[in-house]
PDB file of C-alpha atoms in Angstrom:
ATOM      1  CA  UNK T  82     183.774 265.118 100.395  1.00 45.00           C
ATOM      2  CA  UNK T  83     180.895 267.403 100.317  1.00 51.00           C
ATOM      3  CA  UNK T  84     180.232 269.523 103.874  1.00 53.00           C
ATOM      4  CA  UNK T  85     176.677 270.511 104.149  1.00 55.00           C
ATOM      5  CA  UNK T  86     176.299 273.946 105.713  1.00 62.00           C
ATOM      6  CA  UNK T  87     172.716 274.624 107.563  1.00 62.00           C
ATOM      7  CA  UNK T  88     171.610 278.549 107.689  1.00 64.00           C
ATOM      8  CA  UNK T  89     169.111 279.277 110.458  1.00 62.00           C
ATOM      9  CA  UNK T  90     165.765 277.910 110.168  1.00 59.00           C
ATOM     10  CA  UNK T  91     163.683 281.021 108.584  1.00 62.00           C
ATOM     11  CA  UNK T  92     160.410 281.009 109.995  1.00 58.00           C
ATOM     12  CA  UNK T  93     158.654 282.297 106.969  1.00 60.00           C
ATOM     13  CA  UNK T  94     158.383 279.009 105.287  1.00 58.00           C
ATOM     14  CA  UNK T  95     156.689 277.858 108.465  1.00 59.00           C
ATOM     15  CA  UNK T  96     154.559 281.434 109.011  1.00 62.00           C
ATOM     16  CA  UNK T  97     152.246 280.312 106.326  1.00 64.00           C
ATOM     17  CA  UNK T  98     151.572 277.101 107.814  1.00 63.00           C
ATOM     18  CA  UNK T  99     150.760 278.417 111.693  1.00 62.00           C
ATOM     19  CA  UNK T 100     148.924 281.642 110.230  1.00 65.00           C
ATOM     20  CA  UNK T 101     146.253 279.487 107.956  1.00 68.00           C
ATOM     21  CA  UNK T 102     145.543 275.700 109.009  1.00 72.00           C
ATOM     22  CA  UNK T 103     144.223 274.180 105.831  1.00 75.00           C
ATOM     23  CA  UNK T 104     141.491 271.735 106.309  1.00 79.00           C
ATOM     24  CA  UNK T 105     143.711 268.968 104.787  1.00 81.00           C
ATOM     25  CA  UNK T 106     146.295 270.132 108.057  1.00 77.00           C
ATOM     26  CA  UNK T 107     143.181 270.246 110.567  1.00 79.00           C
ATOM     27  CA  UNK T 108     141.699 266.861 109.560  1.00 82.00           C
ATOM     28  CA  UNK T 109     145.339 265.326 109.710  1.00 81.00           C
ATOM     29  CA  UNK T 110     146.007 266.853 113.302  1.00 80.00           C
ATOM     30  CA  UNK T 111     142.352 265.552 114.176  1.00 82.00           C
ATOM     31  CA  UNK T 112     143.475 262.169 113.342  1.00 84.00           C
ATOM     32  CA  UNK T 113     146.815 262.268 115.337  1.00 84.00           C
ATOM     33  CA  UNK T 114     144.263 261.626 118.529  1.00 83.00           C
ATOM     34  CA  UNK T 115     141.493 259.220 119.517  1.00 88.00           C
ATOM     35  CA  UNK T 116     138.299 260.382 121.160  1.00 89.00           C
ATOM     36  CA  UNK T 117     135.605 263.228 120.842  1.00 89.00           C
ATOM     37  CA  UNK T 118     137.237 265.673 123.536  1.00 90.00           C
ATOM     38  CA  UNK T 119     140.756 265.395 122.331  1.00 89.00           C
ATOM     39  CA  UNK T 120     139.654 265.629 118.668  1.00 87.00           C
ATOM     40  CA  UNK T 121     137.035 268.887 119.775  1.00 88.00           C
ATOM     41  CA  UNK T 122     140.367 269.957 121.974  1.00 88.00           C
ATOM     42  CA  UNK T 123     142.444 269.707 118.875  1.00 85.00           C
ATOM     43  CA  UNK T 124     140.086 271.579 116.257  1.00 86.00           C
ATOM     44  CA  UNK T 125     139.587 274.503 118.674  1.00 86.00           C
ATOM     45  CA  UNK T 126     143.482 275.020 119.809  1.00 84.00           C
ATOM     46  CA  UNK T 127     144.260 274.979 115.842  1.00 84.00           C
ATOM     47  CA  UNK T 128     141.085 277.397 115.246  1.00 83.00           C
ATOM     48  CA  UNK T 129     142.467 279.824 117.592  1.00 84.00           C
ATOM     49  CA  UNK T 130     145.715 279.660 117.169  1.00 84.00           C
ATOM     50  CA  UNK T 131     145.660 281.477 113.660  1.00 84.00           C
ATOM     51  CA  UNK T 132     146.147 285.134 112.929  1.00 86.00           C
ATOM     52  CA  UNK T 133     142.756 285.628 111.398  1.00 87.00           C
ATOM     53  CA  UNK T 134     141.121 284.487 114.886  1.00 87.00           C
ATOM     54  CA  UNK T 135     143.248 287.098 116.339  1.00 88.00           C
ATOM     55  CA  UNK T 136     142.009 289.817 114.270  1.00 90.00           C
ATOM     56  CA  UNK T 137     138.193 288.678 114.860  1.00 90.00           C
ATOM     57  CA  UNK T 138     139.557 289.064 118.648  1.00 90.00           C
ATOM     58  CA  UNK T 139     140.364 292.461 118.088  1.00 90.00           C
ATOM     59  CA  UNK T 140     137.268 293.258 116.117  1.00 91.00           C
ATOM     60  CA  UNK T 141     134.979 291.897 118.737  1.00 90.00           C
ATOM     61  CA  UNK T 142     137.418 293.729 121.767  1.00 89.00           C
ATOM     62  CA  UNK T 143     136.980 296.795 119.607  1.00 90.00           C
ATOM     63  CA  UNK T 144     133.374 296.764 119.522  1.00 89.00           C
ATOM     64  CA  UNK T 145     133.376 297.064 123.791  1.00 85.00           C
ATOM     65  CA  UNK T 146     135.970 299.871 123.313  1.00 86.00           C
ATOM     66  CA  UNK T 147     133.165 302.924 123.631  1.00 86.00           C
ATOM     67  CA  UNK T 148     130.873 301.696 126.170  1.00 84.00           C
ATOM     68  CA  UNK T 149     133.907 301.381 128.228  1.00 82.00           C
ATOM     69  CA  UNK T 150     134.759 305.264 127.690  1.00 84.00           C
ATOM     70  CA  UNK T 151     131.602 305.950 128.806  1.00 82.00           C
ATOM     71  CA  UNK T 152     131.245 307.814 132.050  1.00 85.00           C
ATOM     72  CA  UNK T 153     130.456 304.881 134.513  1.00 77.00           C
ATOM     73  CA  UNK T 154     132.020 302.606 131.974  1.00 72.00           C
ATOM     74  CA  UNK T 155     135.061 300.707 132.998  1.00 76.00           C
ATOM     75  CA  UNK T 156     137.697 303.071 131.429  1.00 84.00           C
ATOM     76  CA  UNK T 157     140.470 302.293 129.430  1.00 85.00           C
ATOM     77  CA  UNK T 158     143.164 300.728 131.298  1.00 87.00           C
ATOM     78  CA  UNK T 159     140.561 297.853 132.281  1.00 85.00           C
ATOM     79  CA  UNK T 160     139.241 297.384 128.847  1.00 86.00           C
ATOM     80  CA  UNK T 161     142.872 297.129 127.834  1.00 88.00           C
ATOM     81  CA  UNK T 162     143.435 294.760 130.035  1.00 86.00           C
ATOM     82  CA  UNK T 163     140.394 292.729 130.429  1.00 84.00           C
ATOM     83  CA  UNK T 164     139.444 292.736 127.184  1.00 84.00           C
ATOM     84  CA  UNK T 165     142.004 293.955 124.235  1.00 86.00           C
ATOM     85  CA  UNK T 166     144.970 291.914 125.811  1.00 87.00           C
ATOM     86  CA  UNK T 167     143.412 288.803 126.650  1.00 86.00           C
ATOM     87  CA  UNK T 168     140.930 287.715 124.094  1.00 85.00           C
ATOM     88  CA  UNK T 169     143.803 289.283 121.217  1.00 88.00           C
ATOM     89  CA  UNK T 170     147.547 287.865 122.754  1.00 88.00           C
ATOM     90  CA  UNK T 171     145.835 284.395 123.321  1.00 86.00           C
ATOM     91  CA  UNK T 172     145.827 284.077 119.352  1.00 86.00           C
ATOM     92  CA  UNK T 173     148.825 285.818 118.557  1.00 88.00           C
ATOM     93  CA  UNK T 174     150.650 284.079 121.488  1.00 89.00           C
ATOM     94  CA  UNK T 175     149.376 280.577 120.097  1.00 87.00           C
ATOM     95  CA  UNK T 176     150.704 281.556 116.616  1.00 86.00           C
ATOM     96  CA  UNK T 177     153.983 282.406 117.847  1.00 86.00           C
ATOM     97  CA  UNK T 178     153.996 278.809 119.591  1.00 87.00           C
ATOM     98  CA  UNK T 179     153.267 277.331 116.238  1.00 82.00           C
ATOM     99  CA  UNK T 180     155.746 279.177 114.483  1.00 83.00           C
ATOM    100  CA  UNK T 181     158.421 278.336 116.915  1.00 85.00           C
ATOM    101  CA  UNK T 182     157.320 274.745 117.325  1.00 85.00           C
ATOM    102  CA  UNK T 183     157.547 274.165 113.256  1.00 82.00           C
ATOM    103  CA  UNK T 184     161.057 275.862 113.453  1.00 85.00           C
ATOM    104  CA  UNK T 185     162.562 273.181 115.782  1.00 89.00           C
ATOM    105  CA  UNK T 186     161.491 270.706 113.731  1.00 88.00           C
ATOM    106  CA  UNK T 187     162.988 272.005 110.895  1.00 87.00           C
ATOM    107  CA  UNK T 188     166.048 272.550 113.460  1.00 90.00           C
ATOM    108  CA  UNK T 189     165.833 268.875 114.222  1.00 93.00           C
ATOM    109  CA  UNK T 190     165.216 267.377 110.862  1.00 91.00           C
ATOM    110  CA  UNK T 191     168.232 269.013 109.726  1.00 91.00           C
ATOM    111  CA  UNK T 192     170.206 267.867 112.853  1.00 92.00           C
ATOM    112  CA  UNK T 193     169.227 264.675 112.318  1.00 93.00           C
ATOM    113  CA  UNK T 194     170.726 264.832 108.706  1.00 92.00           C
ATOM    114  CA  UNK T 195     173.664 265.680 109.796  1.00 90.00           C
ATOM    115  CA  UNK T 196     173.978 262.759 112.555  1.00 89.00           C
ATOM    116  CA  UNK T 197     173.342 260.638 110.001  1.00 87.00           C
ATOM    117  CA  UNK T 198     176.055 261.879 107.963  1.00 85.00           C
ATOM    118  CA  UNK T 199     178.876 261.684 110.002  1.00 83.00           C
ATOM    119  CA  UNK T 200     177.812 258.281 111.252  1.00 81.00           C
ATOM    120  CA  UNK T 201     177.953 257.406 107.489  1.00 76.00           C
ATOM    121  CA  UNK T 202     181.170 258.584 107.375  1.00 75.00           C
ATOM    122  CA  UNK T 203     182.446 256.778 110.844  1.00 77.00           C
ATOM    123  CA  UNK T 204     181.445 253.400 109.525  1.00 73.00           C
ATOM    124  CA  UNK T 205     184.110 251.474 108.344  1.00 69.00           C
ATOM    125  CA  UNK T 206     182.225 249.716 104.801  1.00 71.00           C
ATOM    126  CA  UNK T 207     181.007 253.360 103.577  1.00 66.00           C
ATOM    127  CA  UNK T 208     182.760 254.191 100.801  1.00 67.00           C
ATOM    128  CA  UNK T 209     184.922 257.633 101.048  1.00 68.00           C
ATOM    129  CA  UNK T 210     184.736 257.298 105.384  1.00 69.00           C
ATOM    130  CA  UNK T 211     186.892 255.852 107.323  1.00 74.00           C
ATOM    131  CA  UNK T 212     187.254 253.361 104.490  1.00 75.00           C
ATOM    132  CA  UNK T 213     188.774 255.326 102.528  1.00 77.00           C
ATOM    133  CA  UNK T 214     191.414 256.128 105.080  1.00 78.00           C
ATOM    134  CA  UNK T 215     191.610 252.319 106.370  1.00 79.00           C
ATOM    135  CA  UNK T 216     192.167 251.010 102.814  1.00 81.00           C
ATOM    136  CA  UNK T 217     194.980 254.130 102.448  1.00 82.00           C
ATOM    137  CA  UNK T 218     196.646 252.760 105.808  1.00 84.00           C
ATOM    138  CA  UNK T 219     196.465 249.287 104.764  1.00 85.00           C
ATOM    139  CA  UNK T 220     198.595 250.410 101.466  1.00 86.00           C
ATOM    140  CA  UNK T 221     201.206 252.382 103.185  1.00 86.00           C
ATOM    141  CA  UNK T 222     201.632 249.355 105.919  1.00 81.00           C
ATOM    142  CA  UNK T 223     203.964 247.348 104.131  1.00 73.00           C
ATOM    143  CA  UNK T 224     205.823 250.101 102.939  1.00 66.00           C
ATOM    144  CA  UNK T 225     206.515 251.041 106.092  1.00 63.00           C
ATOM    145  CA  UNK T 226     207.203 247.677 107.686  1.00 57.00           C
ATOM    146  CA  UNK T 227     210.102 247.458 104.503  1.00 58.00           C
ATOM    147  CA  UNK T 228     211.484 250.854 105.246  1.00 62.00           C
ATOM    148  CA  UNK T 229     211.756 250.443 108.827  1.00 59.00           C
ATOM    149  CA  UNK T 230     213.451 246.857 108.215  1.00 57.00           C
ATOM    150  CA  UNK T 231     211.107 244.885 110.396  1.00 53.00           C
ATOM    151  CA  UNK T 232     209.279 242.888 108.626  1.00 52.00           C
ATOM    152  CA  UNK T 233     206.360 240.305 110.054  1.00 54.00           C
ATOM    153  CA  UNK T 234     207.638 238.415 113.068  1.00 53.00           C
ATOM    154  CA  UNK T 235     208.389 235.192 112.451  1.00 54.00           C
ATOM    155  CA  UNK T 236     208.535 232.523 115.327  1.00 48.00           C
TER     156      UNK T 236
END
């Protein structure tokens, strides 16, 4: 009997997949919901939720970085955190989401493999399960019933 032994879900096989939404993957997440707002709803959430939005992000929060150095500009804790932290960690928080979120299913696809598994095993017609040891008990029954000297009860 084989054991199957899961390793960790690695999340690079799934970083590939949050980081850069083909349009094959947007058009089939598009479809997963019925209406103009949920579908515009969907596009946008996948759209932003990639790294390459998030480095547009920083481009565009970089671009307010020296009027806000200014003298009578807003300085540089505010543009940090009005501007850098919000437009940028709403993408990269998004991807992280996405990477996470594939990674449980991976983590539940394989539990699911293994439920299924030892289920197989527990039923009693599968082959090399509890069959197996039924079959085995079924042998050494009469054997024992001889050796102990009781045999079937007879009325």
């Amino acid at each position: 009997m084989t054991q199957h032994q899961h390793s960790p879900v690695k999340t690079q096989h799934h970083l590939a997949k949050a980081l850069h939404p083909s349009p094959r993957v947007l058009k089939e997440a598009m479809g997963e919901v019925d209406g103009f707002n949920a579908k515009f709803a969907v596009l946008i959430t996948r759209l932003v939720g990639t790294m390459w939005c998030a480095y547009l992000f920083a481009a565009i929060a970089l671009l307010g970085l020296s009027p806000a150095l200014e003298p009578g500009g807003e300085g540089l804790v505010a543009w940090i955190a009005q501007t850098f932290l919000q437009l940028v960690l709403l993408s990269v928080i998004m991807v992280g989401q996405n990477v996470q979120s594939l990674a449980a299913d991976a983590r539940s696809a394989n539990t699911f493999k293994d439920a299924e598994a030892i289920l197989d095993r527990l039923d009693v017609r599968t082959q090399g399960g509890l069959k197996t040891i039924l079959d085995r008990l079924d042998e050494l029954a009469p054997d024992t019933a001889a050796q102990s000297g009781s045999g079937p009860v007879t009325g």
